[in-house]
Short mmCIF file of C-alpha atoms in Angstrom, two decimals:
data_model
loop_
_atom_site.label_atom_id
_atom_site.label_comp_id
_atom_site.label_asym_id
_atom_site.label_seq_id
_atom_site.Cartn_x
_atom_site.Cartn_y
_atom_site.Cartn_z
CA MET A 5 11.69 -153.51 112.89
CA LEU A 6 9.58 -156.44 114.08
CA PHE A 7 7.44 -156.06 111.01
CA LYS A 8 10.52 -156.25 108.84
CA ASP A 9 11.60 -159.51 110.51
CA GLU A 10 8.18 -161.03 109.90
CA GLU A 11 8.44 -159.97 106.31
CA ILE A 12 11.71 -161.84 106.04
CA ILE A 13 10.18 -164.93 107.64
CA LEU A 14 7.32 -164.77 105.16
CA LEU A 15 9.88 -164.40 102.40
CA ILE A 16 11.72 -167.49 103.65
CA ILE A 17 8.48 -169.49 103.77
CA ALA A 18 7.32 -168.30 100.36
CA GLY A 19 10.76 -168.73 98.83
CA THR A 20 11.15 -172.22 100.28
CA ALA A 21 7.67 -173.17 99.08
CA ILE A 22 8.41 -171.85 95.58
CA VAL A 23 11.75 -173.65 95.23
CA MET A 24 10.20 -176.84 96.61
CA LEU A 25 7.44 -176.52 94.01
CA LEU A 26 10.14 -176.00 91.43
CA GLY A 27 11.72 -179.23 92.64
CA VAL A 28 8.38 -181.02 92.35
CA PHE A 29 8.00 -179.61 88.85
CA ILE A 30 11.48 -180.80 87.80
CA VAL A 31 10.93 -184.30 89.16
CA SER A 32 7.40 -184.56 87.70
CA PHE A 33 8.61 -183.27 84.35
CA LEU A 34 11.37 -185.88 84.30
CA LEU A 35 8.92 -188.65 85.18
CA LEU A 36 6.36 -187.59 82.56
CA TYR A 37 9.00 -187.02 79.92
CA GLN A 38 10.53 -190.43 80.51
CA ARG A 39 7.14 -192.11 80.44
CA LYS A 40 6.33 -190.39 77.16
CA GLN A 41 9.70 -191.31 75.73
CA ASN A 42 9.22 -194.95 76.76
CA LYS A 43 5.82 -194.88 75.07
CA ASN A 44 7.40 -193.47 71.91
CA VAL A 45 10.09 -196.14 71.95
CA LEU A 46 7.42 -198.81 72.36
CA GLU A 47 5.39 -197.40 69.47
CA LYS A 48 8.55 -197.26 67.36
CA GLU A 49 9.28 -200.89 68.19
CA GLN A 50 5.71 -201.86 67.30
CA LEU A 51 5.95 -199.98 64.00
CA LYS A 52 9.27 -201.67 63.27
CA SER A 53 7.80 -205.05 64.10
CA SER A 54 4.70 -204.48 61.97
CA PHE A 55 6.95 -203.29 59.13
CA GLN A 56 9.02 -206.46 59.44
CA GLN A 57 5.85 -208.52 59.40
CA GLU A 58 4.58 -206.65 56.36
CA LEU A 59 7.91 -207.27 54.65
CA LEU A 60 7.76 -210.97 55.46
CA LYS A 61 4.17 -211.14 54.30
CA THR A 62 5.08 -209.50 50.99
CA ARG A 63 8.02 -211.86 50.56
CA MET A 64 5.78 -214.83 51.19
CA GLU A 65 3.15 -213.52 48.79
CA ILE A 66 5.77 -213.17 46.06
CA GLN A 67 7.09 -216.64 46.87
CA GLU A 68 3.60 -218.12 46.75
CA GLU A 69 2.89 -216.34 43.48
CA THR A 70 6.09 -217.71 41.97
CA LEU A 71 5.39 -221.22 43.22
CA ASN A 72 1.86 -221.03 41.88
CA HIS A 73 3.15 -219.87 38.53
CA ILE A 74 5.61 -222.78 38.39
CA SER A 75 2.82 -225.11 39.46
CA ARG A 76 0.58 -223.91 36.65
CA GLU A 77 3.39 -224.12 34.14
CA LEU A 78 4.07 -227.71 35.23
CA HIS A 79 0.43 -228.62 35.06
CA ASP A 80 -0.69 -226.75 31.97
CA ASN A 81 2.44 -226.86 29.86
CA ILE A 82 4.95 -229.58 30.67
CA THR A 83 2.45 -232.30 31.59
CA GLN A 84 0.41 -231.44 28.47
CA VAL A 85 3.50 -231.76 26.31
CA LEU A 86 4.36 -235.05 27.99
CA SER A 87 0.79 -236.28 27.46
CA PHE A 88 1.10 -235.37 23.81
CA VAL A 89 4.43 -237.26 23.62
CA LYS A 90 2.77 -240.25 25.31
CA LEU A 91 -0.09 -240.13 22.79
CA ASN A 92 2.32 -239.91 19.88
CA LEU A 93 4.28 -242.87 21.19
CA GLY A 94 1.00 -244.80 21.38
CA VAL A 95 0.26 -244.02 17.72
CA LEU A 96 3.85 -244.87 16.77
CA GLY A 97 3.67 -248.19 18.65
CA ARG A 98 0.82 -249.45 16.46
CA ASN A 99 3.09 -249.67 13.39
CA LEU A 100 6.00 -251.41 15.14
CA GLY A 101 6.92 -255.01 15.79
CA GLU A 102 6.27 -256.77 19.15
CA HIS A 103 9.77 -256.15 20.54
CA GLU A 104 9.81 -252.42 19.64
CA LYS A 105 6.19 -252.09 20.75
CA ALA A 106 7.14 -253.38 24.23
CA ARG A 107 9.99 -250.84 24.46
CA VAL A 108 7.69 -248.01 23.37
CA ASN A 109 5.15 -249.10 25.99
CA ASP A 110 7.89 -249.06 28.63
CA ASN A 111 8.68 -245.50 27.60
CA ARG A 112 4.99 -244.61 27.68
CA GLU A 113 4.78 -245.95 31.24
CA LEU A 114 7.81 -243.91 32.23
CA ILE A 115 6.24 -240.82 30.74
CA ALA A 116 2.95 -241.60 32.53
CA GLN A 117 4.90 -241.89 35.78
CA SER A 118 6.61 -238.57 35.09
CA ILE A 119 3.26 -236.94 34.34
CA SER A 120 1.86 -238.27 37.61
CA ASP A 121 4.92 -237.07 39.56
CA LEU A 122 4.78 -233.68 37.92
CA ARG A 123 1.07 -233.38 38.76
CA ASN A 124 1.78 -234.21 42.39
CA LEU A 125 4.64 -231.75 42.45
CA SER A 126 2.39 -229.16 40.89
CA LYS A 127 -0.16 -229.81 43.61
CA SER A 128 2.40 -229.43 46.38
CA LEU A 129 3.62 -226.16 44.95
CA SER A 130 0.22 -224.57 44.53
CA PHE A 131 -1.75 -223.15 47.43
CA GLU A 132 -4.98 -223.76 45.57
CA HIS A 133 -4.87 -227.43 46.48
CA ILE A 134 -4.60 -226.70 50.17
CA SER A 135 -7.69 -224.54 50.07
CA VAL A 136 -9.54 -227.23 48.18
CA MET A 137 -8.28 -230.35 49.99
CA GLY A 138 -7.28 -229.02 53.39
CA LEU A 139 -4.03 -229.47 55.31
CA ILE A 140 -4.37 -233.12 56.31
CA LYS A 141 -5.18 -234.40 52.83
CA THR A 142 -2.39 -232.35 51.26
CA LEU A 143 0.08 -233.64 53.86
CA GLU A 144 -1.04 -237.20 53.23
CA ILE A 145 -0.50 -236.80 49.48
CA GLU A 146 2.90 -235.24 50.07
CA THR A 147 3.87 -237.97 52.55
CA GLU A 148 2.85 -240.64 50.07
CA ARG A 149 4.75 -238.95 47.28
CA VAL A 150 7.96 -238.65 49.30
CA ASN A 151 7.67 -242.22 50.67
CA ARG A 152 7.20 -243.54 47.13
CA SER A 153 10.53 -241.97 46.16
CA GLY A 154 12.22 -244.05 48.90
CA ILE A 155 14.63 -241.26 49.86
CA ILE A 156 13.25 -240.86 53.36
CA ASN A 157 10.57 -242.48 55.49
CA VAL A 158 7.92 -239.88 56.31
CA SER A 159 5.19 -240.66 58.82
CA LEU A 160 2.17 -238.54 59.62
CA LEU A 161 0.18 -238.69 62.83
CA VAL A 162 -3.05 -236.78 63.38
CA ASP A 163 -4.49 -236.70 66.88
CA GLY A 164 -7.84 -235.16 67.86
CA ASP A 165 -10.75 -234.00 65.75
CA TYR A 166 -9.66 -232.14 62.67
CA TYR A 167 -10.83 -228.57 62.28
CA THR A 168 -9.76 -226.05 59.69
CA LEU A 169 -7.25 -223.44 60.77
CA GLY A 170 -8.01 -221.22 57.82
CA GLU A 171 -6.59 -221.35 54.34
CA GLN A 172 -3.62 -219.06 54.99
CA ARG A 173 -2.56 -220.64 58.26
CA GLU A 174 -2.75 -224.11 56.76
CA LEU A 175 -0.68 -222.93 53.81
CA VAL A 176 1.98 -221.53 56.16
CA LEU A 177 2.02 -224.80 58.13
CA PHE A 178 2.40 -226.74 54.90
CA ARG A 179 5.32 -224.54 53.84
CA ILE A 180 6.92 -225.08 57.25
CA PHE A 181 6.57 -228.81 56.71
CA GLN A 182 8.19 -228.47 53.27
CA GLU A 183 11.04 -226.37 54.68
CA ALA A 184 11.67 -228.90 57.47
CA LEU A 185 11.55 -231.80 55.01
CA ASN A 186 13.93 -229.99 52.70
CA ASN A 187 16.34 -229.44 55.64
CA ALA A 188 16.06 -233.09 56.66
CA LEU A 189 16.90 -234.22 53.12
CA LYS A 190 19.49 -231.63 52.25
CA TYR A 191 21.49 -231.21 55.47
CA ALA A 192 20.41 -233.71 58.12
CA GLN A 193 20.78 -236.92 56.10
CA ALA A 194 17.82 -238.22 58.06
CA ASP A 195 16.27 -241.66 57.47
CA ASN A 196 13.02 -240.94 59.27
CA PHE A 197 10.86 -237.88 59.33
CA LYS A 198 7.87 -237.74 61.63
CA MET A 199 5.12 -235.18 61.62
CA SER A 200 2.44 -235.04 64.30
CA LEU A 201 -0.59 -232.80 64.40
CA TYR A 202 -2.56 -232.43 67.61
CA TYR A 203 -5.98 -230.86 67.37
CA LYS A 204 -7.23 -229.76 70.78
CA GLU A 205 -10.13 -227.47 71.52
CA GLN A 206 -8.09 -224.38 72.30
CA MET A 207 -4.69 -225.36 71.06
CA PHE A 208 -3.22 -226.70 67.89
CA ASN A 209 0.20 -228.35 68.06
CA LEU A 210 2.51 -229.38 65.30
CA THR A 211 5.63 -231.43 65.95
CA ILE A 212 8.16 -232.25 63.29
CA GLU A 213 11.03 -234.58 64.17
CA ASP A 214 13.87 -236.14 62.23
CA ASP A 215 16.67 -238.53 63.17
CA GLY A 216 19.35 -236.72 61.22
CA VAL A 217 22.78 -235.46 62.22
CA GLY A 218 21.35 -232.48 64.09
CA PHE A 219 23.16 -229.17 64.56
CA GLU A 220 24.55 -226.82 67.18
CA PRO A 221 21.74 -224.68 68.66
CA GLU A 222 23.95 -221.62 67.98
CA LEU A 223 23.21 -222.15 64.29
CA LEU A 224 19.81 -220.63 64.88
CA LYS A 225 21.46 -217.32 65.70
CA ASP A 226 23.86 -217.46 62.76
CA LYS A 227 23.20 -216.43 59.22
CA GLY A 228 23.64 -220.06 58.19
CA GLY A 229 20.30 -221.06 59.69
CA SER A 230 18.15 -218.97 57.37
CA GLY A 231 15.84 -221.91 56.64
CA LEU A 232 15.30 -222.44 60.35
CA ARG A 233 14.76 -218.74 60.91
CA ASN A 234 12.27 -218.82 58.07
CA ILE A 235 10.30 -221.43 60.00
CA VAL A 236 10.26 -219.25 63.11
CA ASN A 237 9.32 -216.15 61.08
CA ARG A 238 6.58 -217.92 59.19
CA ALA A 239 5.19 -219.27 62.46
CA ALA A 240 5.21 -215.77 63.98
CA LEU A 241 3.32 -214.51 60.97
CA ILE A 242 0.33 -216.72 61.81
CA GLY A 243 0.57 -215.95 65.52
CA ALA A 244 2.23 -219.25 66.39
CA GLU A 245 5.28 -219.87 68.48
CA ALA A 246 7.90 -222.19 67.05
CA THR A 247 10.58 -223.85 69.16
CA ILE A 248 13.46 -225.59 67.46
CA ASN A 249 15.56 -228.05 69.43
CA SER A 250 18.61 -229.86 68.19
CA SER A 251 22.07 -230.98 69.12
CA PRO A 252 24.74 -232.78 67.08
CA GLY A 253 23.84 -236.42 66.56
CA ASN A 254 20.36 -236.13 68.06
CA GLY A 255 18.26 -235.00 65.11
CA CYS A 256 16.03 -232.00 65.17
CA SER A 257 12.59 -231.30 66.53
CA ILE A 258 10.34 -228.38 65.71
CA ASN A 259 7.41 -227.66 67.94
CA LEU A 260 4.79 -225.20 66.94
CA SER A 261 1.70 -224.22 68.85
CA LEU A 262 -1.07 -221.79 68.14
CA ASN A 263 -4.45 -220.91 69.48
CA PRO A 264 -7.02 -221.61 66.75
CA LEU A 265 -9.53 -219.24 68.34
CA ILE A 266 -7.29 -216.21 67.96
CA GLN A 267 -7.55 -214.60 64.55
CA GLU A 268 -4.56 -214.92 62.29
CA THR A 269 -2.42 -211.83 62.03
CA TYR A 270 -1.87 -211.49 58.31
CA VAL A 271 -4.62 -213.48 56.89
CA ASN A 272 -7.63 -211.46 56.07
CA GLY A 273 -7.18 -211.50 52.33
CA THR A 274 -6.30 -213.79 49.51
CA TYR A 275 -3.22 -213.79 47.39
CA SER A 276 -3.21 -211.81 44.20
CA ASN A 277 -3.36 -214.92 42.07
CA SER A 278 -5.63 -216.81 44.36
CA PRO A 279 -8.79 -218.08 42.83
CA GLY A 280 -10.75 -217.11 45.92
CA MET B 567 9.06 -185.92 120.14
CA LEU B 568 8.19 -184.24 116.81
CA ASP B 569 11.20 -181.97 117.27
CA TYR B 570 13.45 -184.95 116.70
CA ILE B 571 11.55 -186.40 113.75
CA TYR B 572 14.54 -185.79 111.48
CA PHE B 573 16.68 -187.97 113.75
CA TYR B 574 14.23 -190.89 113.50
CA PHE B 575 14.30 -190.65 109.73
CA GLU B 576 18.10 -190.62 109.72
CA LEU B 577 18.03 -193.66 111.94
CA PHE B 578 15.47 -195.32 109.66
CA ALA B 579 17.56 -194.63 106.53
CA PHE B 580 20.64 -196.00 108.31
CA PHE B 581 18.90 -199.27 109.19
CA VAL B 582 17.46 -199.63 105.68
CA CYS B 583 20.97 -199.06 104.31
CA LEU B 584 22.38 -201.61 106.76
CA TYR B 585 19.74 -204.20 105.79
CA THR B 586 20.21 -203.70 102.06
CA TYR B 587 23.98 -203.12 102.20
CA LYS B 588 25.03 -206.43 100.61
CA LYS B 589 22.85 -205.82 97.56
CA LEU B 590 23.81 -202.16 97.12
CA ASP B 591 26.10 -201.23 94.27
CA ARG B 592 29.49 -199.64 94.92
CA ASN B 593 28.25 -196.10 94.51
CA PHE B 594 25.55 -196.59 97.15
CA LYS B 595 27.76 -198.43 99.66
CA VAL B 596 29.34 -195.16 100.80
CA PHE B 597 26.01 -194.21 102.39
CA LEU B 598 26.39 -196.75 105.19
CA PRO B 599 29.45 -195.15 106.89
CA PHE B 600 28.07 -191.73 106.02
CA LEU B 601 24.67 -192.42 107.60
CA ALA B 602 26.38 -194.00 110.61
CA PHE B 603 28.37 -190.79 110.99
CA ILE B 604 25.20 -188.66 110.58
CA VAL B 605 23.33 -190.68 113.23
CA ILE B 606 26.22 -190.42 115.70
CA TYR B 607 26.66 -186.72 114.95
CA GLU B 608 22.95 -185.93 115.41
CA PHE B 609 22.80 -188.02 118.57
CA ALA B 610 25.78 -186.11 119.98
CA ASN B 611 23.99 -182.88 119.02
CA LEU B 612 20.81 -183.95 120.76
CA LYS B 613 22.80 -184.71 123.90
CA TYR B 614 24.59 -181.32 123.61
CA TRP B 615 27.95 -183.11 123.50
CA THR B 616 29.11 -180.96 120.61
CA LEU B 617 28.67 -177.64 122.39
CA TRP B 618 31.89 -175.66 122.42
CA HIS B 619 31.88 -171.98 123.28
CA HIS B 620 28.06 -172.36 123.67
CA THR B 621 27.62 -173.40 120.05
CA ASN B 622 27.67 -176.43 117.83
CA ALA B 623 28.12 -174.35 114.66
CA TRP B 624 31.75 -175.43 114.30
CA CYS B 625 30.57 -179.04 114.16
CA SER B 626 27.80 -178.25 111.66
CA ASN B 627 30.33 -176.52 109.41
CA LEU B 628 32.53 -179.59 109.32
CA GLU B 629 29.52 -181.89 108.89
CA THR B 630 28.21 -179.95 105.88
CA ILE B 631 31.66 -180.17 104.26
CA ILE B 632 31.62 -183.97 104.65
CA GLU B 633 28.02 -184.00 103.41
CA ILE B 634 28.85 -182.01 100.26
CA VAL B 635 31.83 -184.23 99.47
CA ILE B 636 29.78 -187.43 99.81
CA TYR B 637 26.78 -186.19 97.82
CA THR B 638 28.93 -184.61 95.10
CA ARG B 639 31.00 -187.76 94.66
CA PHE B 640 27.80 -189.82 94.56
CA ILE B 641 26.17 -187.66 91.86
CA SER B 642 29.32 -187.36 89.76
CA ALA B 643 29.76 -191.16 89.88
CA LEU B 644 26.40 -191.49 88.10
CA ASP B 645 28.01 -189.97 85.02
CA THR B 646 30.51 -192.05 83.08
CA ARG B 647 32.25 -189.14 81.37
CA ARG B 648 35.73 -188.68 82.82
CA SER B 649 35.99 -185.04 81.75
CA TYR B 650 32.73 -184.28 83.58
CA LYS B 651 33.94 -185.99 86.75
CA LYS B 652 37.19 -184.06 86.56
CA ARG B 653 35.34 -180.74 86.27
CA VAL B 654 33.04 -181.66 89.16
CA ASN B 655 36.08 -182.53 91.29
CA ILE B 656 37.65 -179.16 90.52
CA VAL B 657 34.44 -177.31 91.48
CA LEU B 658 34.16 -179.45 94.61
CA PHE B 659 37.73 -178.61 95.58
CA ILE B 660 37.07 -174.87 95.10
CA ILE B 661 33.86 -175.04 97.17
CA VAL B 662 35.54 -176.99 99.98
CA LEU B 663 38.47 -174.57 99.92
CA PHE B 664 36.06 -171.66 100.10
CA SER B 665 34.25 -173.35 103.01
CA PHE B 666 37.51 -173.44 104.98
CA ILE B 667 38.27 -169.84 104.01
CA ASP B 668 34.77 -168.88 105.20
CA MET B 669 35.33 -170.84 108.41
CA ILE B 670 38.72 -169.28 109.14
CA PHE B 671 38.60 -165.80 107.63
CA ILE B 672 35.02 -164.71 106.80
CA GLN B 673 32.29 -165.93 109.16
CA GLY B 674 34.46 -167.65 111.71
CA PHE B 675 34.90 -171.06 113.29
CA PHE B 676 32.18 -170.66 115.93
CA MET B 677 29.60 -169.16 113.58
CA LEU B 678 27.52 -171.13 111.09
CA ASN B 679 29.19 -170.68 107.68
CA THR B 680 25.99 -169.92 105.80
CA ILE B 681 27.74 -168.37 102.78
CA ALA B 682 29.64 -171.60 102.20
CA ILE B 683 26.53 -173.72 102.87
CA VAL B 684 24.43 -171.75 100.34
CA LEU B 685 27.21 -172.20 97.79
CA GLN B 686 27.49 -175.93 98.58
CA TYR B 687 23.76 -176.52 98.27
CA SER B 688 23.55 -174.46 95.08
CA MET B 689 26.24 -176.64 93.57
CA LEU B 690 24.38 -179.80 94.58
CA THR B 691 21.15 -178.44 93.05
CA VAL B 692 22.96 -177.71 89.79
CA LEU B 693 24.57 -181.17 89.80
CA VAL B 694 21.20 -182.89 90.29
CA CYS B 695 19.66 -180.80 87.50
CA LEU B 696 22.58 -181.73 85.20
CA TYR B 697 22.04 -185.39 86.07
CA TYR B 698 18.33 -185.09 85.23
CA PHE B 699 19.23 -183.33 82.00
CA LYS B 700 21.50 -186.27 81.15
CA LEU B 701 18.69 -188.71 82.04
CA ILE B 702 16.33 -186.89 79.67
CA ASN B 703 18.81 -186.86 76.81
CA ASN B 704 20.51 -190.22 77.09
CA VAL B 705 17.73 -192.22 78.60
CA ASP B 706 18.06 -195.96 78.21
CA GLU B 707 15.10 -197.58 76.45
CA SER B 708 14.76 -200.17 79.16
CA LEU B 709 15.11 -197.67 82.01
CA ASP B 710 12.10 -197.41 84.28
CA ILE B 711 12.79 -194.19 86.12
CA ILE B 712 10.29 -194.94 88.90
CA ARG B 713 12.39 -197.96 89.85
CA HIS B 714 15.74 -196.31 89.19
CA PRO B 715 17.53 -195.99 92.59
CA PRO B 716 19.80 -193.01 91.66
CA PHE B 717 16.71 -191.06 90.60
CA TRP B 718 15.21 -191.33 94.11
CA ALA B 719 18.50 -190.58 95.84
CA THR B 720 19.10 -187.48 93.72
CA ALA B 721 15.48 -186.37 94.15
CA GLY B 722 16.05 -186.53 97.92
CA ILE B 723 19.22 -184.46 97.62
CA LEU B 724 17.44 -181.95 95.35
CA PHE B 725 14.54 -181.39 97.78
CA TYR B 726 16.92 -181.25 100.73
CA THR B 727 19.11 -178.55 99.19
CA LEU B 728 16.15 -176.55 97.85
CA ALA B 729 14.40 -176.63 101.23
CA PHE B 730 17.48 -175.22 102.96
CA LEU B 731 18.35 -172.61 100.35
CA PHE B 732 16.21 -169.67 101.57
CA TYR B 733 16.60 -170.77 105.17
CA TYR B 734 20.37 -170.43 105.07
CA ILE B 735 20.25 -167.25 102.98
CA ALA B 736 18.35 -165.56 105.85
CA PHE B 737 19.97 -167.50 108.68
CA SER B 738 22.83 -165.14 109.57
CA TYR B 739 20.49 -162.17 109.64
CA MET B 740 17.64 -163.83 111.54
CA ALA B 741 19.32 -166.25 113.94
CA TYR B 742 21.45 -163.69 115.70
CA LYS B 743 18.42 -161.42 116.14
CA GLN B 744 16.90 -164.10 118.40
CA ASN B 745 13.55 -163.92 116.59
CA TYR B 746 11.22 -166.52 118.13
CA LYS B 747 9.27 -167.10 114.90
CA PHE B 748 12.50 -167.84 113.11
CA PHE B 749 13.31 -170.49 115.70
CA ILE B 750 9.99 -172.18 114.89
CA LEU B 751 10.96 -172.06 111.25
CA ALA B 752 14.38 -173.43 112.17
CA GLN B 753 12.64 -176.45 113.66
CA VAL B 754 10.19 -177.04 110.81
CA ILE B 755 12.39 -176.63 107.72
CA PRO B 756 15.23 -179.00 108.74
CA ASN B 757 12.65 -181.54 109.87
CA ILE B 758 10.84 -181.44 106.50
CA ALA B 759 14.10 -181.42 104.53
CA CYS B 760 15.52 -184.40 106.46
CA LEU B 761 12.22 -186.24 106.27
CA ILE B 762 12.23 -185.93 102.46
CA LEU B 763 15.94 -186.67 102.03
CA TYR B 764 16.14 -189.74 104.24
CA SER B 765 12.84 -191.25 103.17
CA LEU B 766 13.81 -190.89 99.49
CA LEU B 767 17.26 -192.32 100.24
CA SER B 768 15.52 -195.29 101.91
CA VAL B 769 13.34 -195.73 98.81
CA ALA B 770 16.53 -195.70 96.68
CA PHE B 771 18.13 -198.38 98.89
CA ILE B 772 15.01 -200.55 98.67
CA TYR B 773 14.82 -200.25 94.89
CA GLN B 774 18.53 -201.01 94.61
CA TYR B 775 18.01 -204.08 96.79
CA LYS B 776 15.04 -205.26 94.70
CA LYS B 777 16.95 -204.65 91.48
CA ALA B 778 19.97 -206.64 92.68
CA LYS B 779 17.70 -209.43 93.86
CA SER B 780 15.84 -209.68 90.54
CA ILE B 781 19.17 -209.70 88.64
CA ALA B 782 20.43 -212.48 90.92
CA ALA B 783 17.21 -214.43 90.30
CA VAL B 784 17.62 -214.08 86.53
CA ILE B 785 21.25 -215.24 86.70
CA LYS B 786 20.21 -218.21 88.87
CA THR B 787 17.56 -219.32 86.37
#
């Protein structure tokens, strides 16, 4: 009988140990399963994010291709036609009297001005010029062009020793500048537009400010602020962080910073129509 | 001293609960009066104040009923489905009713109602498993289970009920035979079970406290 009791005690010990192990198994399984699930969710998020980036990259490539096509059309077709018109007017002017000749010359000057404007516009649309001239030079040309129009006063400040950020990153920065300028002209009714570039050893900073009407910060979350979101998305594409600050009546400021030493995220190739 | 290790852990869990009480969420707040009751009850047991007809079984029977009600309500509150809560309440009512039937008509008032206790603990085990099943299926993306207070509390309850399962199944047969080896077992198993339960409950309180504090810090900033 004593033996039977000991058997029962052993059974209690073994049974308790087994169910406790079962408990450990359940808890461990839950922990491992949850960890794995979290990992899967993270991977899914990363895939989603890389897909979004790929989508944005493709959109930008198409946009750049279109802009380049327009730029070439302007340069190779329209300006050529205008040059031909200018030449014809010159030939025509030889057979006219002094008064008519002066009017034809005025028209020739206007056409020459148009050709020059179109060439500048062509340059600002094409990415080829950025790769050839670099960001600073392109910005200077653009600033000069906009200032000449008298619509807005654009100022450019470059601080630190210039270094190249890479063709693609500079192109994205230039497009951000264009987007911000477009916003300042179209919506902000700004009189002054200031762009500052700070070149430091391990950090590049870009600040764009205008003195326009400003907007509610909530606009950034709304669908209405697609241009502003574009700026943030474009910045993210080159591994930069863009901060947009604004409030009604206080203009708008865009601050963008990136580490020049870290490789760009989408920029290991050239565009399909790039000469490079 | 080691014989009373379970009491020190109950006391420890009570003080942790008391310290973290303000930051605990509503579901966890019930543990403070419950742990206060447990500490008083165990202290009275240690001092033999609960002996009546040479036994404290009557008191244990009532204590396990309170215990099952508290733990069941706690686990069912972790689920938001009203139909589930309703079903759990019905099962709880049946189990409590059966416990009283066992106390009055089957095993008796002055005997430990092991049939009812095994049933109670089996129900708690099933409830914890159902909760884990829900965690697996509907897990929140941002949920870090290691820092999830209900996970630790339910793990404590799971180990506690599993540890006692075989012990109570054999209790009626062994205890009244006055087997010395079983008395050793009767000292070890409750000690281990209480040690696990109350230390994991303390971990749950601490995580709940940390969670509430970090949320408060985020709101402040």
